[in-house]
PDB file of C-alpha atoms in Angstrom:
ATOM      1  CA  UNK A   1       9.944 -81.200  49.466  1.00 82.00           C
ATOM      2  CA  UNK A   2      13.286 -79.844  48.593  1.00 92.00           C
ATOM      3  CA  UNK A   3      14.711 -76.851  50.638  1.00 95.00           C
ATOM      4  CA  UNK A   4      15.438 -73.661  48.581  1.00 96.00           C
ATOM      5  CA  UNK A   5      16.232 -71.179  50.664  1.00 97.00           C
ATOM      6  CA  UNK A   6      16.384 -71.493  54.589  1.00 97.00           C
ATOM      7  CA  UNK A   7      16.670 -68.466  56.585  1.00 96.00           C
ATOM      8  CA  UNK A   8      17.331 -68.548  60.306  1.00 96.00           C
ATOM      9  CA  UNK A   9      17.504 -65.987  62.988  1.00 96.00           C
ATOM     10  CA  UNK A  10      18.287 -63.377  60.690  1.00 96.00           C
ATOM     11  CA  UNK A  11      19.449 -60.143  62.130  1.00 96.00           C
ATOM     12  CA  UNK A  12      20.461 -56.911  60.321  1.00 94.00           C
ATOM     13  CA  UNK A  13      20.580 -53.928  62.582  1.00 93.00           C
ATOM     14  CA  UNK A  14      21.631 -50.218  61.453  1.00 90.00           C
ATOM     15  CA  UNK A  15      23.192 -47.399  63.168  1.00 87.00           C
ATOM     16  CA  UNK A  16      19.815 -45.787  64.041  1.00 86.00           C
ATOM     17  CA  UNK A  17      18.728 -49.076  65.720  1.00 82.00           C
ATOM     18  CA  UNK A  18      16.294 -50.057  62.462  1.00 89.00           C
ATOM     19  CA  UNK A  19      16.828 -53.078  60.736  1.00 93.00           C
ATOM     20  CA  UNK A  20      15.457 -56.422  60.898  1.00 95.00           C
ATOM     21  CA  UNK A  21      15.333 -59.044  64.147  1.00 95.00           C
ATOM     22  CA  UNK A  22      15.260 -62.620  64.046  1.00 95.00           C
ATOM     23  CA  UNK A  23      13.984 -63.461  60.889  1.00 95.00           C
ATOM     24  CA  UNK A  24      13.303 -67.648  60.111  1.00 96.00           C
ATOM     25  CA  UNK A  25      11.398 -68.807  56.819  1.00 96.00           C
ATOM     26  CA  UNK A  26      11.898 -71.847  54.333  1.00 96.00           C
ATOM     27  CA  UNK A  27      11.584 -72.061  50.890  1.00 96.00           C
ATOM     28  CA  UNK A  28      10.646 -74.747  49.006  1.00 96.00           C
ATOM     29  CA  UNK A  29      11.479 -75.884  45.513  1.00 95.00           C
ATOM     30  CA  UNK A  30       8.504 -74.360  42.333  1.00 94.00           C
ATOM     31  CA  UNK A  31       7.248 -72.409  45.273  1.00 95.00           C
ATOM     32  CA  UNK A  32       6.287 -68.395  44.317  1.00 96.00           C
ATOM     33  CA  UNK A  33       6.429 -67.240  48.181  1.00 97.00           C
ATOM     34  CA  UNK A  34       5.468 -63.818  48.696  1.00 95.00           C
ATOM     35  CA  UNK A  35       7.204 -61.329  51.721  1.00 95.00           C
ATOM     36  CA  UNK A  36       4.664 -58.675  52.345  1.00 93.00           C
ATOM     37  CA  UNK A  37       5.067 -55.777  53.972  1.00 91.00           C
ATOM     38  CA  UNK A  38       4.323 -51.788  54.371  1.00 88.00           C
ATOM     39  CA  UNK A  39       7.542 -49.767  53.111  1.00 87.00           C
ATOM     40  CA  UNK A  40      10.235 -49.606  55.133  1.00 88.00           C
ATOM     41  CA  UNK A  41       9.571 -52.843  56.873  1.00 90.00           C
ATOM     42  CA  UNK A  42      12.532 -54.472  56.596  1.00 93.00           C
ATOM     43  CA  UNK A  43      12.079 -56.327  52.653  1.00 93.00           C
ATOM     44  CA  UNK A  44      14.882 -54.795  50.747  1.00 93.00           C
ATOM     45  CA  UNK A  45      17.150 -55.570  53.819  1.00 94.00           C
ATOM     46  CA  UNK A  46      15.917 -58.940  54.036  1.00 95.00           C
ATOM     47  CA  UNK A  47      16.737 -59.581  50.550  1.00 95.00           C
ATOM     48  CA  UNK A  48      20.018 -57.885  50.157  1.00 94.00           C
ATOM     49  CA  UNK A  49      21.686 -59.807  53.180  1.00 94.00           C
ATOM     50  CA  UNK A  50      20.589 -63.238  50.967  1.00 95.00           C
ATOM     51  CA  UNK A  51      22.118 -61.923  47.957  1.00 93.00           C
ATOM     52  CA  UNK A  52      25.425 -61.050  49.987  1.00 91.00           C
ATOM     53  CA  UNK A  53      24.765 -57.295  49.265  1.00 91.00           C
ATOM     54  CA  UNK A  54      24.477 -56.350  53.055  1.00 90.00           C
ATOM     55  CA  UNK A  55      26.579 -58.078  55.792  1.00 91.00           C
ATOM     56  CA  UNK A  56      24.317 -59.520  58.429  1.00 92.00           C
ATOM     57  CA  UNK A  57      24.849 -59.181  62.231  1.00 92.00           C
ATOM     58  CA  UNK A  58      23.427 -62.762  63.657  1.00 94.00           C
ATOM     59  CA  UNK A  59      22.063 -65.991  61.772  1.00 95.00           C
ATOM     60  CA  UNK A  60      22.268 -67.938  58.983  1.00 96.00           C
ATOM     61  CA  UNK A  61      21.050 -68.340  55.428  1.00 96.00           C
ATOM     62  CA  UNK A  62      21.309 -71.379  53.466  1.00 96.00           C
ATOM     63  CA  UNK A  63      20.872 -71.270  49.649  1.00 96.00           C
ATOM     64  CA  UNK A  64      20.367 -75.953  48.278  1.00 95.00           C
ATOM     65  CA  UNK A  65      22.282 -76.256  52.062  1.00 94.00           C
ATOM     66  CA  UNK A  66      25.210 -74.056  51.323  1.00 95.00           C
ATOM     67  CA  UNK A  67      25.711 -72.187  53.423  1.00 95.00           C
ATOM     68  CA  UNK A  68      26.112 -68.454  52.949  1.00 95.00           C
ATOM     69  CA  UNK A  69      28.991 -67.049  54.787  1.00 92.00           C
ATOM     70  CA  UNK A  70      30.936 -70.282  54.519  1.00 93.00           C
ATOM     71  CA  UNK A  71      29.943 -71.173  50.740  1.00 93.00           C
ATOM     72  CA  UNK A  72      29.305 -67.573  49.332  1.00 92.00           C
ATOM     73  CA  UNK A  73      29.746 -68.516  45.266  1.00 90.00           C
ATOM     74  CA  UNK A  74      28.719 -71.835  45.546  1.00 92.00           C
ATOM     75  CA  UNK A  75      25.358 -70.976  47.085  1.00 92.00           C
ATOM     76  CA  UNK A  76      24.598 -67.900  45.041  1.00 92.00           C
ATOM     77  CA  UNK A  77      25.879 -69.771  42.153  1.00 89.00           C
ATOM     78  CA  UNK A  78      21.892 -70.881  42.079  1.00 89.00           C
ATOM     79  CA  UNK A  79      20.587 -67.358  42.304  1.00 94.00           C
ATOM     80  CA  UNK A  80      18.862 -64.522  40.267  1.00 92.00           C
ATOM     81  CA  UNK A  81      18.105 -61.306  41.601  1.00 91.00           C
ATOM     82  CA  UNK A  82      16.614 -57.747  41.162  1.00 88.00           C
ATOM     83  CA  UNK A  83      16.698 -55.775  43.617  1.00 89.00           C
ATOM     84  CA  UNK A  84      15.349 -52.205  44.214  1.00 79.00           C
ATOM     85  CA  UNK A  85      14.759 -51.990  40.824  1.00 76.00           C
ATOM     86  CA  UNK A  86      15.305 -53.175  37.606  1.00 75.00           C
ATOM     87  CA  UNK A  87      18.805 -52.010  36.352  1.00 83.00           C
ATOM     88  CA  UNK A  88      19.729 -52.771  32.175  1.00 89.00           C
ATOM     89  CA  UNK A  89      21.661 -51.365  29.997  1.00 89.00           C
ATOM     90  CA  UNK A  90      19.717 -48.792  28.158  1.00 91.00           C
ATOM     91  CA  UNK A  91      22.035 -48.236  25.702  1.00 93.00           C
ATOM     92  CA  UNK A  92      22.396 -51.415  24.707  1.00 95.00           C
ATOM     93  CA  UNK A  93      19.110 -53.997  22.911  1.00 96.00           C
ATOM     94  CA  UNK A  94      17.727 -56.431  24.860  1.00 95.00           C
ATOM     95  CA  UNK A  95      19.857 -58.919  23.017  1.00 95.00           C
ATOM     96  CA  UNK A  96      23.304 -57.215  23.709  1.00 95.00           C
ATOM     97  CA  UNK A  97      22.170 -56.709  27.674  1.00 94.00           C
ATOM     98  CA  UNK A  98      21.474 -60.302  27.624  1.00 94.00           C
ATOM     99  CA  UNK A  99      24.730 -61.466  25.535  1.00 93.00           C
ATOM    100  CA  UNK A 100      26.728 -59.104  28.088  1.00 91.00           C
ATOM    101  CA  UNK A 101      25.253 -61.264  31.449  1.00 90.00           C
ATOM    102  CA  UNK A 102      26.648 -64.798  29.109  1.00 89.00           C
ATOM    103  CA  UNK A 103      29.918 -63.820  28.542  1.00 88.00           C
ATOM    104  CA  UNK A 104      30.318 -64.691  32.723  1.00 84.00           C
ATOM    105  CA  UNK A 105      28.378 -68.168  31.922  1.00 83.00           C
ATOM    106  CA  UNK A 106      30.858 -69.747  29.097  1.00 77.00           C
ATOM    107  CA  UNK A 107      28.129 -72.457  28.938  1.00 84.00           C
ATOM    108  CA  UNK A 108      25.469 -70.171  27.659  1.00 87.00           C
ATOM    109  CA  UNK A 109      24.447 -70.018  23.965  1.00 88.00           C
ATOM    110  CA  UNK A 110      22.925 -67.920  21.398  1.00 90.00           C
ATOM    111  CA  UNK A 111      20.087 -70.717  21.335  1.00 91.00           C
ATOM    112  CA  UNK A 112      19.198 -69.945  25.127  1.00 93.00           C
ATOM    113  CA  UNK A 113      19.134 -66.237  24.573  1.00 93.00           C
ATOM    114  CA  UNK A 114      16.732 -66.098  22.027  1.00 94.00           C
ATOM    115  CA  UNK A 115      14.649 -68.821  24.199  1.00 93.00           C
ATOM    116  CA  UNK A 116      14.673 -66.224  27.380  1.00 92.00           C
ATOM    117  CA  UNK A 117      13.872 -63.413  25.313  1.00 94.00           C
ATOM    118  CA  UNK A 118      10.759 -65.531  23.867  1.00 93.00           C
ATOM    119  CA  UNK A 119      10.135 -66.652  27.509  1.00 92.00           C
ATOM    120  CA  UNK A 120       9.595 -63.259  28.675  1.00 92.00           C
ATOM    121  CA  UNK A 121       7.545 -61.940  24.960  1.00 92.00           C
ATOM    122  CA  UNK A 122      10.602 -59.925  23.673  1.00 94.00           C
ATOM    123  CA  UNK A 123      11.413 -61.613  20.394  1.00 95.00           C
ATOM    124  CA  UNK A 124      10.244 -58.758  18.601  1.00 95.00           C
ATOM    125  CA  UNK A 125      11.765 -56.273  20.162  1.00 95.00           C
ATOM    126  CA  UNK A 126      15.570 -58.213  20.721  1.00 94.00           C
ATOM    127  CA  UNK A 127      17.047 -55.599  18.729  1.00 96.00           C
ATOM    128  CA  UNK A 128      15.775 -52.540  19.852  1.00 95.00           C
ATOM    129  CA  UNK A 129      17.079 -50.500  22.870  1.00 95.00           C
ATOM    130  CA  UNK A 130      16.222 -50.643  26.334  1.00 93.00           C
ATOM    131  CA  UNK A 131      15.673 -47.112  26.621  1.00 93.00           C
ATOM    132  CA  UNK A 132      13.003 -46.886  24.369  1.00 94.00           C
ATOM    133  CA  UNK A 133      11.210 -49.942  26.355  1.00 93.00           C
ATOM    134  CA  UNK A 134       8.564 -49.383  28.685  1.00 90.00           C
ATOM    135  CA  UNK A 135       8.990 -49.906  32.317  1.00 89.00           C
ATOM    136  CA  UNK A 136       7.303 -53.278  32.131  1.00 89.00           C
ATOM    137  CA  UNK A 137       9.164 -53.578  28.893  1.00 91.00           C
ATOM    138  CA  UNK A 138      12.404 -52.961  31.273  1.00 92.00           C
ATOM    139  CA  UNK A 139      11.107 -55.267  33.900  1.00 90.00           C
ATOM    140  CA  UNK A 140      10.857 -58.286  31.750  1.00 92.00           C
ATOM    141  CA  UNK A 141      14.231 -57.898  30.259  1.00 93.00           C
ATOM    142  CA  UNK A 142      15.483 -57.565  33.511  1.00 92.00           C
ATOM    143  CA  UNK A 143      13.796 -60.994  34.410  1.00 93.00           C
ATOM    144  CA  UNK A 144      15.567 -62.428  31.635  1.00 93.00           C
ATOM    145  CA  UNK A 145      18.985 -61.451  32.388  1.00 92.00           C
ATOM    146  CA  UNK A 146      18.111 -62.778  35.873  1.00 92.00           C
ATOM    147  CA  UNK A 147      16.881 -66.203  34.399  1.00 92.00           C
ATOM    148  CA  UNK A 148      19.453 -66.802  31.847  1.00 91.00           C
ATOM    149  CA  UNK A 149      21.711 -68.517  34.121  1.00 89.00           C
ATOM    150  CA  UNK A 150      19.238 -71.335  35.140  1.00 90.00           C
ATOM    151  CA  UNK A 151      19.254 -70.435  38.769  1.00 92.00           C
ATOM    152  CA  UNK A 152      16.896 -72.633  41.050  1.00 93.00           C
ATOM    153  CA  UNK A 153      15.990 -69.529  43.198  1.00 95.00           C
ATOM    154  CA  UNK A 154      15.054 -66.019  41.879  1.00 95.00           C
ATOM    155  CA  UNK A 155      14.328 -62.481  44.445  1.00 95.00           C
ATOM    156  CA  UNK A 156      12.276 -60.002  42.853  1.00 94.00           C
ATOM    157  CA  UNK A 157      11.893 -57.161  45.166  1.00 92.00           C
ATOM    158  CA  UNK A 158       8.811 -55.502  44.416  1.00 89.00           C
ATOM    159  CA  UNK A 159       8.651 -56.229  40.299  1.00 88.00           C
ATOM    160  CA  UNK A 160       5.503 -54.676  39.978  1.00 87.00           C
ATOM    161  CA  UNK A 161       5.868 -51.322  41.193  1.00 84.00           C
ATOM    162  CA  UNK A 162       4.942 -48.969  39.113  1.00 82.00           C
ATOM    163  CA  UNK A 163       3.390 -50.771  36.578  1.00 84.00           C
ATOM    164  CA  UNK A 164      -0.031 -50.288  35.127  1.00 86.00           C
ATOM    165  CA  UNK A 165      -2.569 -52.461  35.450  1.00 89.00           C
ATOM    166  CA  UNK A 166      -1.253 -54.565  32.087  1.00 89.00           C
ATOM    167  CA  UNK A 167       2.237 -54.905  33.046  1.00 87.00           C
ATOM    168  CA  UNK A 168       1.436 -56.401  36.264  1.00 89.00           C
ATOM    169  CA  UNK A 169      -1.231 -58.924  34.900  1.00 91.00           C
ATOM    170  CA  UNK A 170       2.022 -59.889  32.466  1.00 90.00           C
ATOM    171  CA  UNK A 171       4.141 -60.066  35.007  1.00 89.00           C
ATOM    172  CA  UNK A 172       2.046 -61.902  37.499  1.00 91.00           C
ATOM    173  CA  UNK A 173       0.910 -64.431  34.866  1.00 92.00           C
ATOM    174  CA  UNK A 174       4.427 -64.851  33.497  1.00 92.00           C
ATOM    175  CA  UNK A 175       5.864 -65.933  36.999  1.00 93.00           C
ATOM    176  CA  UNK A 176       3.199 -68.311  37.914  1.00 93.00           C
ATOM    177  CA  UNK A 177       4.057 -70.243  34.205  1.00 92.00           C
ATOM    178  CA  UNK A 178       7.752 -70.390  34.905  1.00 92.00           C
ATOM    179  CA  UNK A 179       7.532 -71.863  38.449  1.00 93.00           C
ATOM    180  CA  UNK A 180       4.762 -74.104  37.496  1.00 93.00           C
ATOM    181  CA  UNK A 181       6.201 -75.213  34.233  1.00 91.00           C
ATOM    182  CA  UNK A 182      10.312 -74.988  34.740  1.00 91.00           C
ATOM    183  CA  UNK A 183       9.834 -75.590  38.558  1.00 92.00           C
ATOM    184  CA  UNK A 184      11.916 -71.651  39.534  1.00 94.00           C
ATOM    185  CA  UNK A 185      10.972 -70.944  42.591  1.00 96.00           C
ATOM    186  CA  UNK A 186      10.590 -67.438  43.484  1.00 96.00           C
ATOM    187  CA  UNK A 187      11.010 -64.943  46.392  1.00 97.00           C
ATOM    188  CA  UNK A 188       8.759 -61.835  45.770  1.00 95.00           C
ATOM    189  CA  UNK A 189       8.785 -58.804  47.993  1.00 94.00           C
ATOM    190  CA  UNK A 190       5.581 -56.321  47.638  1.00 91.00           C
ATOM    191  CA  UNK A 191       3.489 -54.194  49.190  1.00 89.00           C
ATOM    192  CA  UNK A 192       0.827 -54.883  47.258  1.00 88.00           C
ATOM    193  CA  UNK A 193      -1.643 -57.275  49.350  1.00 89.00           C
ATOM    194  CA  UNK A 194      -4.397 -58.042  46.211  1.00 89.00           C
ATOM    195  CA  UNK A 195      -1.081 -59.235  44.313  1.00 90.00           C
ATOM    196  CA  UNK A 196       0.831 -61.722  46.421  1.00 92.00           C
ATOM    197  CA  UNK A 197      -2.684 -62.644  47.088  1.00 91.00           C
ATOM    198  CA  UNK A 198      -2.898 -63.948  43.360  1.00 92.00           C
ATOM    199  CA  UNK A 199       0.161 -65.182  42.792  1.00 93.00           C
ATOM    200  CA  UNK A 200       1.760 -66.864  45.798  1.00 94.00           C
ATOM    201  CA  UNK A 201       1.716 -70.252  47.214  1.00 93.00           C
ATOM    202  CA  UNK A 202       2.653 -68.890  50.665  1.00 95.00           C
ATOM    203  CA  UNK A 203       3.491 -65.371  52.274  1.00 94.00           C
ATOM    204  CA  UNK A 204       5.182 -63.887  55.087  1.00 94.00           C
ATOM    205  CA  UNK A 205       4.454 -60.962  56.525  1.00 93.00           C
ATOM    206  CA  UNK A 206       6.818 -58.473  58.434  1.00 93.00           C
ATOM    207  CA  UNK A 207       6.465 -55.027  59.856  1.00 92.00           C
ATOM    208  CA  UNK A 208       8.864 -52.908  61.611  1.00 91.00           C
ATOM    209  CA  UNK A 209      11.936 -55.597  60.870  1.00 93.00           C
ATOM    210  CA  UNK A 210      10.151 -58.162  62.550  1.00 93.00           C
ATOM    211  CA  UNK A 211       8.200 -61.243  61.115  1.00 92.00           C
ATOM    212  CA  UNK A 212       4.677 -62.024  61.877  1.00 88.00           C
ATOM    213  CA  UNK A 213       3.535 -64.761  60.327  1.00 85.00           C
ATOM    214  CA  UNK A 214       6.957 -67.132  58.451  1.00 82.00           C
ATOM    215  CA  UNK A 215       5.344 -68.907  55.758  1.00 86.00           C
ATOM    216  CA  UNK A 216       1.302 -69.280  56.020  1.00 86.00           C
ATOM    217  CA  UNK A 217      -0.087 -70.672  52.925  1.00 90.00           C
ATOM    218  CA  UNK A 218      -2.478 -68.434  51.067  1.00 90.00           C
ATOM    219  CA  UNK A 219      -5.220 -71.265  50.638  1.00 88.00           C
ATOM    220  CA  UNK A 220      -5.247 -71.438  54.371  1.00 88.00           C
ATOM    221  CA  UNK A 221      -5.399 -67.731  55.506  1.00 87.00           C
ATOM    222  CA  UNK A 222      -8.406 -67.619  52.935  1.00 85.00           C
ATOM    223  CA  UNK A 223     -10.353 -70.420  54.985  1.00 86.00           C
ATOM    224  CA  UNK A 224      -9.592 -68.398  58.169  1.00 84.00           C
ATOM    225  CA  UNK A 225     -10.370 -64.741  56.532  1.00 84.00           C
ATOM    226  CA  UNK A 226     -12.168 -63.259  53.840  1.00 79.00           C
ATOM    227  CA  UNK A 227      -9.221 -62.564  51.678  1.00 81.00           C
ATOM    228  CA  UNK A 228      -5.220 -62.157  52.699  1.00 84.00           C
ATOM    229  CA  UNK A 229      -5.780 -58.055  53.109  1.00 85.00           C
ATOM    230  CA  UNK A 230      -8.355 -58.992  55.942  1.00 84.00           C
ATOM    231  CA  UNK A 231      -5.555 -61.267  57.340  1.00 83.00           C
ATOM    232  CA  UNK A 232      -2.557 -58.114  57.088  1.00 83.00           C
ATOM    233  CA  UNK A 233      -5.004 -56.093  58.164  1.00 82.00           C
ATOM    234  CA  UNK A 234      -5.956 -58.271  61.226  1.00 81.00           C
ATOM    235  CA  UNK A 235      -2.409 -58.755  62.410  1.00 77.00           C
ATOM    236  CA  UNK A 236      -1.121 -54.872  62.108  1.00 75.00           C
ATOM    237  CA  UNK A 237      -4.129 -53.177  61.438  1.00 66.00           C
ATOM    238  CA  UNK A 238      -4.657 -52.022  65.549  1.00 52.00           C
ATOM    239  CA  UNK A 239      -0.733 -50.402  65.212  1.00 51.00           C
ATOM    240  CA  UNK A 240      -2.223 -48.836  61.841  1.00 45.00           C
ATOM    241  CA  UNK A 241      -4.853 -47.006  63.395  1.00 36.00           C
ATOM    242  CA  UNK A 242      -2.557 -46.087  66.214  1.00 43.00           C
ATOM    243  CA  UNK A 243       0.135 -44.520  63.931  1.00 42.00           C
ATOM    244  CA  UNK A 244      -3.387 -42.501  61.947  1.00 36.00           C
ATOM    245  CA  UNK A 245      -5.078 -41.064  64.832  1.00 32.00           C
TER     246      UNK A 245
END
């Protein structure tokens, strides 16, 4: 199986001590692997040291074996991100945000536009602004500014936050079709146990910056446990009821 991303001994340390320690995971290629964890974990940190947002102290990160630090545009040359949340233009249509991200891809063509924005059930609206759209509206046309570039690897922190129970069945369903049928893999970050649960190959879990689990595979944490929030709740849940009572 072809490496994605490789992460190894990660460390990201603030000011006030928090941050993340020692972090190692792999990710392979059509792979949806889920990074679960309580907020303020350590997931947005995670994620922004990959995408070069946040300097990290110790380790390495490898994106198709280039090598972050040493190979910064050629290795997030292959990347598409949100992170935090989804930012567009809201000004602007969902065509226009889109035809802003080609003008830095020269090779990218009206054609392809209108295929992402089909890809992600905007057609209809192309033309309309984002700030009428609703914030699953907003999330998908952030997804396709994201995809447009063909990247082999695309971090979604948290996509479904905040949506309602529609948006997130949309979402959920759309990812699952794009790594199974284009072969993306993705890197999703989420609180939100019952939903990794349903659309991940694989998960990791961290809690207080540090990893518990690297890369378990769903199928196999469901032979071992009634469902993957028995699992969470198995490896944290004692700390849980420390922090409650």
């Amino acid at each position: 199986m072809e490496k994605i991303l490789e992460v190894t001994g990660l460390t990201k340390l603030y000011k006030n001590k928090r941050g993340v320690k020692d972090i190692n995971f792999t990710i392979y290629k059509g792979e949806i692997f889920g990074f679960l964890g309580p907020n303020g974990a350590g997931k947005t940190t995670v994620m922004k040291a990959i995408t070069g947002l946040n300097r990290f102290d110790i380790g390495k990160v490898q994106i198709l074996g280039n090598n972050l630090k040493e190979q910064f545009e050629k290795a997030l040359r292959n990347v598409g991100a949100i992170i935090e949340k989804a930012d567009v233009y809201e000004y602007m249509s969902a065509y226009n945000n889109l035809k802003l991200v080609a003008r830095f891809y020269p090779d990218i063509n009206e054609k392809e536009i209108n295929e992402i924005l089909d890809i992600v059930h905007l057609t209809e609206y192309k033309h309309e602004k984002a700030k009428n759209f609703s914030l699953g509206m907003k999330q998908r046309l952030a997804l396709a500014m994201a995809l447009l570039p063909k990247p082999a690897l695309v971090i979604l922190d948290e996509p479904t936050n905040g949506l309602d129970i529609e948006g997130i069945v949309e979402m959920r369903n759309l990812l699952k079709k794009l790594a199974k049928e284009q072969n993306i893999t993705f890197f999703i970050s989420s609180h939100q146990v019952h939903e990794l649960e349903l659309m991940c190959n694989r998960i990791a879990i961290i809690y207080k910056g540090n990893l518990i689990n690297n890369g378990e595979e769903i199928k196999t944490i469901k032979d071992k446990y009634s469902s993957l929030e028995q699992f969470y709740l198995n490896q944290i849940g004692g700390d849980l009821y420390n922090e409650q009572h």
